[in-house]
mmCIF file of C-alpha atoms in Angstrom:
data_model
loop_
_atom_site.group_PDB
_atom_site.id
_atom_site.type_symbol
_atom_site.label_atom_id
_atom_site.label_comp_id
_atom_site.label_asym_id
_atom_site.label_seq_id
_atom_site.Cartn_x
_atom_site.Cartn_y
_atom_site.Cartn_z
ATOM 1 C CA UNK A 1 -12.050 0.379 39.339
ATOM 2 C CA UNK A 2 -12.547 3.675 41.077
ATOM 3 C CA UNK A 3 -13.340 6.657 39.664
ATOM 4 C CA UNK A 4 -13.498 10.351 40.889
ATOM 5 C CA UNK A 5 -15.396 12.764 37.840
ATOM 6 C CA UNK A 6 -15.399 16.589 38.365
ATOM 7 C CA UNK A 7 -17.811 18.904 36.857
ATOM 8 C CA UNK A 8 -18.416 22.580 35.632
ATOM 9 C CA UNK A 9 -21.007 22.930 38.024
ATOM 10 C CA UNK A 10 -22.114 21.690 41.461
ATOM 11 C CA UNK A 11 -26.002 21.361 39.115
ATOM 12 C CA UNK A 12 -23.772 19.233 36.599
ATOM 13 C CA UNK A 13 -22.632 16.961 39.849
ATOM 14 C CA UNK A 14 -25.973 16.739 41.469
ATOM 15 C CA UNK A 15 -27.651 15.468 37.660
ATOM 16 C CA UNK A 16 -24.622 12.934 37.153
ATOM 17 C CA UNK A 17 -25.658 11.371 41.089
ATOM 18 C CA UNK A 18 -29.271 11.282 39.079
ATOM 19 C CA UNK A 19 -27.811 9.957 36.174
ATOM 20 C CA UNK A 20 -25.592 6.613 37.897
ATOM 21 C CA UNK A 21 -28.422 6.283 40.600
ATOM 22 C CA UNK A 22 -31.036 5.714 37.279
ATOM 23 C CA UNK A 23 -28.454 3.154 36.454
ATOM 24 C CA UNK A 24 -28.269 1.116 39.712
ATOM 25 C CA UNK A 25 -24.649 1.883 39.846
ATOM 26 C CA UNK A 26 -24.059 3.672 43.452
ATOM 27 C CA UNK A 27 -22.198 6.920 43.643
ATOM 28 C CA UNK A 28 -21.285 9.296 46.365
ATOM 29 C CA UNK A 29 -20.773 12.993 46.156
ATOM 30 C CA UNK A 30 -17.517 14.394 47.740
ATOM 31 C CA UNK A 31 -15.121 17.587 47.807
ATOM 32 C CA UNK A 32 -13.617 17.947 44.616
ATOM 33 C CA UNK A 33 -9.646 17.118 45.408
ATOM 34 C CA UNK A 34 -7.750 20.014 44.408
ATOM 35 C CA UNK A 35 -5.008 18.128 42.059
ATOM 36 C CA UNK A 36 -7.548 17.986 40.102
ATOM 37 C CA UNK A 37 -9.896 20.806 39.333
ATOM 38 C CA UNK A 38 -10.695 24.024 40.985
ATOM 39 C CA UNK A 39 -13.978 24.872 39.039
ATOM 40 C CA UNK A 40 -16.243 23.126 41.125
ATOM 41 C CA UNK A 41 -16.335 22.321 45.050
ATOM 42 C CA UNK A 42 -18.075 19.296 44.149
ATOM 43 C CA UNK A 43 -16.988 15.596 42.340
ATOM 44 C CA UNK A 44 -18.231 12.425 42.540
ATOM 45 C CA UNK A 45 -16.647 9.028 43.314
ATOM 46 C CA UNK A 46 -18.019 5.738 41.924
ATOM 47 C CA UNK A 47 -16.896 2.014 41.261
ATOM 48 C CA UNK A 48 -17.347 0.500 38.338
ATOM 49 C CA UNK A 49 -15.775 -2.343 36.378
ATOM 50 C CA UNK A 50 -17.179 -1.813 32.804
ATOM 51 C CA UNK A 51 -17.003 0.742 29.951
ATOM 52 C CA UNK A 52 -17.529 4.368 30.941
ATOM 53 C CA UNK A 53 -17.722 5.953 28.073
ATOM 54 C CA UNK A 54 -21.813 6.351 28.102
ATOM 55 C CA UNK A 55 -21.000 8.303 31.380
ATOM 56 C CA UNK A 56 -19.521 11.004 29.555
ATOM 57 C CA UNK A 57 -22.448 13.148 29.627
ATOM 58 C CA UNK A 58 -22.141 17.535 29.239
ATOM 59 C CA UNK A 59 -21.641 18.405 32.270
ATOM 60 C CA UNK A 60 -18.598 16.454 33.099
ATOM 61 C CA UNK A 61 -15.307 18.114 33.002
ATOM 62 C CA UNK A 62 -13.135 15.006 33.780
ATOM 63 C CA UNK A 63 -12.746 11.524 34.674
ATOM 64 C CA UNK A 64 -10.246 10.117 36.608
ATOM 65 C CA UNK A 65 -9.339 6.817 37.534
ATOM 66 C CA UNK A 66 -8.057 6.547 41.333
ATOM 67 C CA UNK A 67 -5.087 4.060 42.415
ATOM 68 C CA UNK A 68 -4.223 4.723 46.132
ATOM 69 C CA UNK A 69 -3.226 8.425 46.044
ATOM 70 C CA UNK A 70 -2.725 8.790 42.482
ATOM 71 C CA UNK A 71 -4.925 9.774 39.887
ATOM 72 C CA UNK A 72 -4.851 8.760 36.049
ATOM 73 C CA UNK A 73 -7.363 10.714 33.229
ATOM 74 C CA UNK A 74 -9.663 8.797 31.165
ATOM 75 C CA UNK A 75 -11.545 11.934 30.096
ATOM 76 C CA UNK A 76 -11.094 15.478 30.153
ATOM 77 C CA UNK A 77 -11.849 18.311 28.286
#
């Protein structure tokens, strides 16, 4: 699956990058689509087929799960 995970902060995107790239799992920084937050300029976009939930670290605001042009919430606070 793809996901696309928006943060508080453009720090907060810049540690998760740290965070998935510690993991092996390779992640790309992009602009933040506007459907879905407008508190940072900054999301990342990663593909992954297992469970996300140890991703969930503070400075993510949401997760999203992107199918073609749509986008469903796993997380969000």
């Amino acid at each position: 699956m793809e996901y696309v995970v928006t943060f508080y902060t453009q720090n907060g995107a810049f540690k998760f990058q740290r965070f998935l790239k510690e993991k092996g799992i390779e992640v790309m920084l992009m602009p933040t689509p506007r459907v879905l937050s407008s508190s940072c300029g900054i999301a990342a976009t990663f593909k992954y087929e297992g469970n996300i939930q140890g991703f969930i670290i503070e400075e993510v605001e949401g997760i999203f799960i992107k199918d073609d042009f749509e986008y469903k919430v796993v997380y969000k606070e």
